[in-house]
CSV table of C-alpha atoms and ligand atoms in Angstrom, one decimal:
chain,number,residue,atom,x,y,z
A,1,UNK,CA,-31.0,86.5,-35.6
A,2,UNK,CA,-33.4,88.8,-34.0
A,3,UNK,CA,-36.4,87.4,-36.8
A,4,UNK,CA,-35.5,83.9,-36.4
A,5,UNK,CA,-35.7,84.0,-32.7
A,6,UNK,CA,-38.6,86.0,-32.1
A,7,UNK,CA,-40.6,82.8,-34.8
A,8,UNK,CA,-39.2,80.8,-32.4
A,9,UNK,CA,-40.6,82.3,-29.0
A,10,UNK,CA,-44.0,83.2,-30.8
A,11,UNK,CA,-44.1,79.2,-31.8
A,12,UNK,CA,-43.0,77.6,-29.1
A,13,UNK,CA,-45.7,79.7,-26.8
A,14,UNK,CA,-48.7,78.3,-29.3
A,15,UNK,CA,-46.6,75.1,-29.0
A,16,UNK,CA,-47.0,75.6,-25.0
A,17,UNK,CA,-50.3,77.0,-25.0
A,18,UNK,CA,-51.7,73.8,-26.4
A,19,UNK,CA,-49.9,71.4,-24.5
A,20,UNK,CA,-50.4,73.4,-21.7
A,21,UNK,CA,-54.3,72.9,-23.1
A,22,UNK,CA,-53.5,69.1,-23.3
A,23,UNK,CA,-52.5,68.3,-19.9
A,24,UNK,CA,-55.4,70.4,-18.4
A,25,UNK,CA,-57.7,68.1,-20.6
A,26,UNK,CA,-56.5,64.9,-19.0
A,27,UNK,CA,-56.0,66.4,-15.5
A,28,UNK,CA,-59.6,67.5,-15.3
A,29,UNK,CA,-60.6,64.2,-16.4
A,30,UNK,CA,-59.1,63.0,-13.7
A,31,UNK,CA,-60.4,65.1,-12.0
A,32,UNK,CA,-64.7,64.9,-13.1
A,33,UNK,CA,-63.3,60.5,-13.3
A,34,UNK,CA,-65.4,60.3,-15.6
A,35,UNK,CA,-63.4,58.2,-17.3
A,36,UNK,CA,-62.3,54.7,-16.4
A,37,UNK,CA,-60.0,54.5,-19.5
A,38,UNK,CA,-57.0,57.0,-20.4
A,39,UNK,CA,-58.4,59.5,-17.4
A,40,UNK,CA,-57.4,57.1,-15.0
A,41,UNK,CA,-53.9,57.0,-16.9
A,42,UNK,CA,-52.0,54.8,-14.7
A,43,UNK,CA,-48.4,55.5,-14.1
A,44,UNK,CA,-45.8,52.8,-13.6
A,45,UNK,CA,-42.5,53.5,-12.2
A,46,UNK,CA,-38.9,53.8,-14.1
A,47,UNK,CA,-36.3,54.1,-11.6
A,48,UNK,CA,-38.2,54.3,-8.7
A,49,UNK,CA,-40.8,54.0,-7.5
A,50,UNK,CA,-41.6,57.5,-7.0
A,51,UNK,CA,-40.3,58.2,-10.2
A,52,UNK,CA,-43.4,57.7,-12.0
A,53,UNK,CA,-44.5,58.1,-15.4
A,54,UNK,CA,-48.4,58.9,-16.5
A,55,UNK,CA,-49.8,57.6,-20.5
A,56,UNK,CA,-49.6,61.8,-20.4
A,57,UNK,CA,-46.1,63.2,-19.8
A,58,UNK,CA,-46.3,60.4,-23.3
A,59,UNK,CA,-48.5,61.4,-25.2
A,60,UNK,CA,-47.4,65.8,-24.5
A,61,UNK,CA,-44.2,65.5,-25.3
A,62,UNK,CA,-45.2,63.1,-28.5
A,63,UNK,CA,-47.4,65.9,-29.0
A,64,UNK,CA,-44.4,68.6,-28.6
A,65,UNK,CA,-41.9,66.0,-30.1
A,66,UNK,CA,-43.8,66.1,-33.7
A,67,UNK,CA,-44.6,69.8,-33.8
A,68,UNK,CA,-41.0,70.5,-33.1
A,69,UNK,CA,-39.4,67.9,-35.6
A,70,UNK,CA,-42.0,69.4,-38.0
A,71,UNK,CA,-41.1,73.0,-37.9
A,72,UNK,CA,-37.3,72.4,-37.3
A,73,UNK,CA,-35.8,69.2,-38.7
A,74,UNK,CA,-32.3,70.5,-37.6
A,75,UNK,CA,-33.1,70.9,-35.2
A,76,UNK,CA,-32.8,68.4,-31.8
A,77,UNK,CA,-34.7,67.1,-29.6
A,78,UNK,CA,-34.4,66.3,-26.1
A,79,UNK,CA,-36.9,65.0,-24.1
A,80,UNK,CA,-37.6,63.2,-20.7
A,81,UNK,CA,-39.7,60.8,-21.4
A,82,UNK,CA,-37.4,59.7,-24.4
A,83,UNK,CA,-34.1,59.9,-22.8
A,84,UNK,CA,-35.3,58.5,-19.0
A,85,UNK,CA,-36.3,54.5,-19.4
A,86,UNK,CA,-33.2,53.3,-18.0
A,87,UNK,CA,-30.7,53.7,-21.1
A,88,UNK,CA,-27.8,55.9,-19.9
A,89,UNK,CA,-27.2,59.5,-20.9
A,90,UNK,CA,-24.9,61.1,-22.5
A,91,UNK,CA,-24.5,65.1,-22.1
A,92,UNK,CA,-27.6,65.9,-24.1
A,93,UNK,CA,-27.4,70.3,-23.8
A,94,UNK,CA,-23.9,71.0,-27.3
A,95,UNK,CA,-23.4,73.9,-29.7
A,96,UNK,CA,-26.5,72.7,-31.8
A,97,UNK,CA,-30.0,74.0,-31.7
A,98,UNK,CA,-32.1,72.6,-29.2
A,99,UNK,CA,-35.4,71.7,-28.0
A,100,UNK,CA,-35.5,70.8,-23.9
A,101,UNK,CA,-38.9,69.7,-23.5
A,102,UNK,CA,-40.7,68.8,-19.9
A,103,UNK,CA,-44.1,67.6,-20.4
A,104,UNK,CA,-45.4,67.2,-17.7
A,105,UNK,CA,-43.0,68.9,-14.6
A,106,UNK,CA,-45.0,67.2,-11.1
A,107,UNK,CA,-46.4,64.3,-12.3
A,108,UNK,CA,-46.3,63.6,-8.4
A,109,UNK,CA,-48.7,66.1,-8.1
A,110,UNK,CA,-50.9,65.0,-11.0
A,111,UNK,CA,-51.7,62.1,-10.2
A,112,UNK,CA,-52.0,63.9,-6.5
A,113,UNK,CA,-54.2,66.4,-8.3
A,114,UNK,CA,-51.8,69.0,-6.5
A,115,UNK,CA,-52.5,71.0,-9.3
A,116,UNK,CA,-48.2,71.8,-9.2
A,117,UNK,CA,-48.0,71.2,-12.9
A,118,UNK,CA,-47.1,71.9,-16.3
A,119,UNK,CA,-45.3,71.9,-19.4
A,120,UNK,CA,-41.4,72.9,-20.1
A,121,UNK,CA,-40.0,73.8,-23.9
A,122,UNK,CA,-37.1,74.9,-23.8
A,123,UNK,CA,-34.8,76.5,-27.1
A,124,UNK,CA,-31.0,76.0,-26.6
A,125,UNK,CA,-28.6,77.4,-29.1
A,126,UNK,CA,-24.6,77.0,-28.6
A,127,UNK,CA,-25.3,75.0,-24.8
A,128,UNK,CA,-27.6,78.9,-24.1
A,129,UNK,CA,-31.0,78.4,-23.3
A,130,UNK,CA,-32.5,81.2,-25.2
A,131,UNK,CA,-36.2,80.3,-24.9
A,132,UNK,CA,-38.8,79.7,-22.1
A,133,UNK,CA,-42.5,78.6,-21.6
A,134,UNK,CA,-43.5,77.1,-18.9
A,135,UNK,CA,-47.4,76.4,-18.3
A,136,UNK,CA,-49.7,75.3,-14.7
A,137,UNK,CA,-53.1,74.8,-16.5
A,138,UNK,CA,-54.6,74.7,-13.5
A,139,UNK,CA,-53.9,77.5,-11.8
A,140,UNK,CA,-53.8,79.4,-15.3
A,141,UNK,CA,-49.7,80.7,-15.3
A,142,UNK,CA,-48.3,80.2,-18.0
A,143,UNK,CA,-44.2,81.8,-17.8
A,144,UNK,CA,-42.7,83.2,-20.9
A,145,UNK,CA,-39.3,84.4,-22.0
A,146,UNK,CA,-36.4,84.2,-25.0
A,147,UNK,CA,-32.7,86.3,-24.2
A,148,UNK,CA,-33.5,90.2,-25.3
A,149,UNK,CA,-37.4,90.2,-25.0
A,150,UNK,CA,-37.7,90.2,-21.5
A,151,UNK,CA,-38.8,87.5,-19.2
A,152,UNK,CA,-43.0,87.2,-18.5
A,153,UNK,CA,-47.0,86.1,-15.7
A,154,UNK,CA,-49.3,85.0,-19.1
A,155,UNK,CA,-47.5,87.4,-21.7
A,156,UNK,CA,-47.9,90.7,-20.3
A,157,UNK,CA,-47.0,91.2,-16.9
A,158,UNK,CA,-43.4,91.3,-16.6
A,159,UNK,CA,-40.5,89.0,-14.1
A,160,UNK,CA,-40.2,90.4,-11.4
A,161,UNK,CA,-43.5,90.9,-10.4
A,162,UNK,CA,-42.3,91.7,-6.5
A,163,UNK,CA,-39.9,93.9,-6.2
A,164,UNK,CA,-38.0,94.9,-2.6
A,165,UNK,CA,-36.8,98.8,-3.4
A,166,UNK,CA,-35.5,98.4,0.7
A,167,UNK,CA,-33.6,95.8,1.4
A,168,UNK,CA,-32.3,93.7,-2.0
A,169,UNK,CA,-32.1,90.1,-0.7
A,170,UNK,CA,-28.3,90.0,0.1
A,171,UNK,CA,-28.2,92.5,2.5
A,172,UNK,CA,-30.8,91.3,4.7
A,173,UNK,CA,-31.1,87.0,3.8
A,174,UNK,CA,-31.6,85.1,5.5
A,175,UNK,CA,-34.3,86.9,6.9
A,176,UNK,CA,-37.7,87.3,5.3
A,177,UNK,CA,-36.9,84.9,2.9
A,178,UNK,CA,-38.7,82.5,1.7
A,179,UNK,CA,-36.3,79.4,0.0
A,180,UNK,CA,-38.1,76.3,-1.9
A,181,UNK,CA,-35.9,73.0,-2.5
A,182,UNK,CA,-36.7,69.6,-4.3
A,183,UNK,CA,-37.5,66.2,-2.0
A,184,UNK,CA,-35.8,64.6,-5.8
A,185,UNK,CA,-36.1,61.3,-6.0
A,186,UNK,CA,-33.0,59.7,-5.3
A,187,UNK,CA,-35.0,58.6,-0.8
A,188,UNK,CA,-31.5,56.0,-1.2
A,189,UNK,CA,-30.8,56.1,3.0
A,190,UNK,CA,-27.5,55.3,3.5
A,191,UNK,CA,-25.1,57.4,5.4
A,192,UNK,CA,-23.6,60.5,3.8
A,193,UNK,CA,-26.1,59.3,1.4
A,194,UNK,CA,-28.4,61.8,-1.3
A,195,UNK,CA,-31.9,61.3,1.8
A,196,UNK,CA,-30.2,62.4,5.3
A,197,UNK,CA,-28.7,65.4,3.6
A,198,UNK,CA,-30.5,66.2,2.2
A,199,UNK,CA,-33.1,66.4,5.3
A,200,UNK,CA,-30.4,68.2,7.0
A,201,UNK,CA,-30.6,70.8,4.8
A,202,UNK,CA,-33.6,71.1,4.9
A,203,UNK,CA,-34.0,71.5,8.6
A,204,UNK,CA,-31.1,73.6,8.8
A,205,UNK,CA,-32.8,76.4,6.5
A,206,UNK,CA,-36.2,76.1,8.0
A,207,UNK,CA,-33.9,76.0,12.0
A,208,UNK,CA,-31.0,77.3,11.6
A,209,UNK,CA,-31.0,79.8,9.0
A,210,UNK,CA,-33.9,80.9,11.6
A,211,UNK,CA,-34.4,82.0,15.2
A,212,UNK,CA,-31.7,80.0,15.6
A,213,UNK,CA,-29.2,82.6,14.9
A,214,UNK,CA,-29.9,84.6,16.3
A,215,UNK,CA,-28.3,87.0,13.9
A,216,UNK,CA,-31.9,89.0,14.0
A,217,UNK,CA,-35.0,88.1,11.8
A,218,UNK,CA,-36.7,85.1,10.6
A,219,UNK,CA,-36.2,82.5,8.0
A,220,UNK,CA,-39.7,83.6,6.3
A,221,UNK,CA,-41.3,79.8,4.8
A,222,UNK,CA,-39.0,77.1,3.7
A,223,UNK,CA,-41.4,75.7,0.2
A,224,UNK,CA,-41.0,72.8,-2.0
A,225,UNK,CA,-42.9,72.3,-4.9
A,226,UNK,CA,-42.9,69.5,-6.6
A,227,UNK,CA,-41.6,70.5,-9.5
A,228,UNK,CA,-38.4,72.4,-10.4
A,229,UNK,CA,-38.9,74.7,-13.2
A,230,UNK,CA,-42.3,75.5,-11.8
A,231,UNK,CA,-39.2,76.6,-8.1
A,232,UNK,CA,-37.7,78.8,-10.7
A,233,UNK,CA,-40.5,80.7,-12.5
A,234,UNK,CA,-41.7,81.9,-8.9
A,235,UNK,CA,-38.0,82.7,-8.4
A,236,UNK,CA,-38.1,85.1,-11.3
A,237,UNK,CA,-40.8,86.0,-9.9
A,238,UNK,CA,-39.2,87.2,-6.8
A,239,UNK,CA,-41.8,84.7,-5.3
A,240,UNK,CA,-38.9,82.6,-4.6
A,241,UNK,CA,-35.4,83.9,-3.2
A,242,UNK,CA,-33.5,80.5,-3.0
A,243,UNK,CA,-34.6,78.1,-4.9
A,244,UNK,CA,-32.7,74.7,-4.7
A,245,UNK,CA,-32.3,70.6,-6.0
A,246,UNK,CA,-29.3,68.4,-6.6
A,247,UNK,CA,-29.8,65.5,-8.9
A,248,UNK,CA,-32.6,67.2,-11.3
A,249,UNK,CA,-32.1,66.6,-15.2
A,250,UNK,CA,-31.5,69.4,-18.0
A,251,UNK,CA,-35.0,68.8,-19.1
A,252,UNK,CA,-36.0,69.6,-15.1
A,253,UNK,CA,-35.1,73.5,-15.2
A,254,UNK,CA,-33.7,73.9,-18.9
A,255,UNK,CA,-36.6,76.8,-19.2
A,256,UNK,CA,-36.7,77.7,-15.5
A,257,UNK,CA,-33.4,78.3,-16.3
A,258,UNK,CA,-33.6,80.1,-19.3
A,259,UNK,CA,-36.4,82.9,-17.3
A,260,UNK,CA,-35.3,83.6,-14.9
A,261,UNK,CA,-31.4,84.8,-15.7
A,262,UNK,CA,-33.8,86.3,-19.0
A,263,UNK,CA,-36.1,88.5,-15.6
A,264,UNK,CA,-32.4,89.1,-14.0
A,265,UNK,CA,-32.4,86.0,-11.5
A,266,UNK,CA,-29.1,83.9,-10.8
A,267,UNK,CA,-28.1,80.2,-11.5
A,268,UNK,CA,-25.2,77.9,-10.5
A,269,UNK,CA,-23.8,74.6,-9.6
A,270,UNK,CA,-21.6,72.5,-7.9
A,271,UNK,CA,-21.0,69.1,-8.5
A,272,UNK,CA,-18.5,67.4,-8.3
A,273,UNK,CA,-16.4,65.2,-11.0
A,274,UNK,CA,-16.6,64.0,-13.5
A,275,UNK,CA,-20.2,65.4,-14.3
A,276,UNK,CA,-18.7,68.3,-13.8
A,277,UNK,CA,-16.3,67.9,-17.1
A,278,UNK,CA,-19.7,67.4,-19.0
A,279,UNK,CA,-20.8,71.3,-18.2
A,280,UNK,CA,-20.7,72.6,-21.2
A,281,UNK,CA,-22.5,76.4,-20.0
A,282,UNK,CA,-20.0,77.6,-18.4
A,283,UNK,CA,-22.5,80.5,-16.1
A,284,UNK,CA,-25.4,77.9,-15.6
A,285,UNK,CA,-23.3,74.1,-16.8
A,286,UNK,CA,-27.5,72.5,-18.1
A,287,UNK,CA,-26.6,68.9,-17.8
A,288,UNK,CA,-25.2,69.5,-13.0
A,289,UNK,CA,-27.3,68.5,-11.0
A,290,UNK,CA,-27.3,70.1,-8.0
A,291,UNK,CA,-28.7,73.9,-7.9
A,292,UNK,CA,-28.8,77.4,-6.8
A,293,UNK,CA,-31.2,80.1,-7.7
A,294,UNK,CA,-31.1,83.6,-6.4
A,295,UNK,CA,-33.7,85.9,-7.2
A,296,UNK,CA,-33.9,89.0,-9.1
A,297,UNK,CA,-32.2,91.6,-7.4
A,298,UNK,CA,-35.3,93.9,-8.6
A,299,UNK,CA,-34.7,97.2,-9.2
A,300,UNK,CA,-32.6,99.9,-6.4
A,301,UNK,CA,-34.8,102.5,-4.5
A,302,UNK,CA,-34.1,104.9,-6.3
A,303,UNK,CA,-35.3,103.6,-9.7
A,304,UNK,CA,-38.7,102.3,-7.9
A,305,UNK,CA,-38.6,106.1,-6.9
A,306,UNK,CA,-38.1,107.0,-10.2
A,307,UNK,CA,-40.1,104.5,-12.0
A,308,UNK,CA,-43.7,106.3,-9.2
A,309,UNK,CA,-43.2,109.9,-9.9
B,401,LIG,C1,-39.9,65.1,-10.9
B,401,LIG,C2,-40.1,67.2,-10.1
B,401,LIG,C3,-39.5,67.1,-8.9
B,401,LIG,C4,-37.9,66.6,-8.4
B,401,LIG,C5,-37.4,66.2,-9.7
B,401,LIG,C6,-37.6,65.9,-10.8
B,401,LIG,P1,-41.3,65.3,-12.6
B,401,LIG,O1,-39.9,66.3,-12.2
B,401,LIG,O2,-39.7,68.6,-10.9
B,401,LIG,O3,-40.1,68.0,-7.8
B,401,LIG,O4,-37.1,67.3,-7.1
B,401,LIG,O5,-36.0,65.8,-9.1
B,401,LIG,O6,-37.3,65.1,-11.6
B,401,LIG,O7,-40.7,64.0,-13.1
B,401,LIG,O8,-42.5,66.1,-12.5
B,401,LIG,O9,-41.1,65.5,-14.7
């Protein structure tokens, strides 16, 4: 019901704040170099040399999981660190009320003290991401959304923030657009392999879609933040026009998808079988590996005119 969803939203917002504070404290210790124990936050490899986990990932996940299972014992919990330790996983999202959590998205950023890292918490029901909370504590940005209630930055500013009343993006794209895309973790450089395809796409976006196509106007920029869920928050904000990544998991995108859709953005997937067969969300298909997100169009010129009168 509406009341139940609102209650879950309030719980998720509070939980996101507390988990984000844990990340902030841990990162501050790392920054100060003040502790030789926990603050060192030794990281270990998972799949390969760029797939890393720190003590902080695990501590925050344990905290969030305990809070959720105490409050909602019948809900399912899907967390990055509980699932990514080697065991081949089945499709994780289904009809049941499910929490999908990345305790620290942007782990490499966190390790290198680049501030684009966050906690990412989503509540999903009947395969729909209904609630999203993303807190990037080092830049004081807190994104949240609840189906039917809107998407917000720092709880007060409604998303999207960036509006383009004169030229809604699709008409002039790629001119004036900012693309965001991620390198992901699969660095196999085999012919037609992951790395090869990605480099090609990045170069195409930066160059071909820039001036060379002669179609007038240049793409404004290509970005790679290192946190898929934050990328989606910035698409929801309207700062990024387009985002794509091939290779991320449910927890990398779930909260971002909730926020993006609530802000009026679009998200689609483009996976080859057999993954496609396991994608149970018709529009977003959480559990896919390849995603494409497009920013909200924002209000039309007439709407904006009306608003400013
Ligand atoms: C990663 C980040 C990164 C993306 C990877 C993710 P993690 O998540 O979102 O931007 O390219 O696909 O796995 O490991 O930092 O939680």
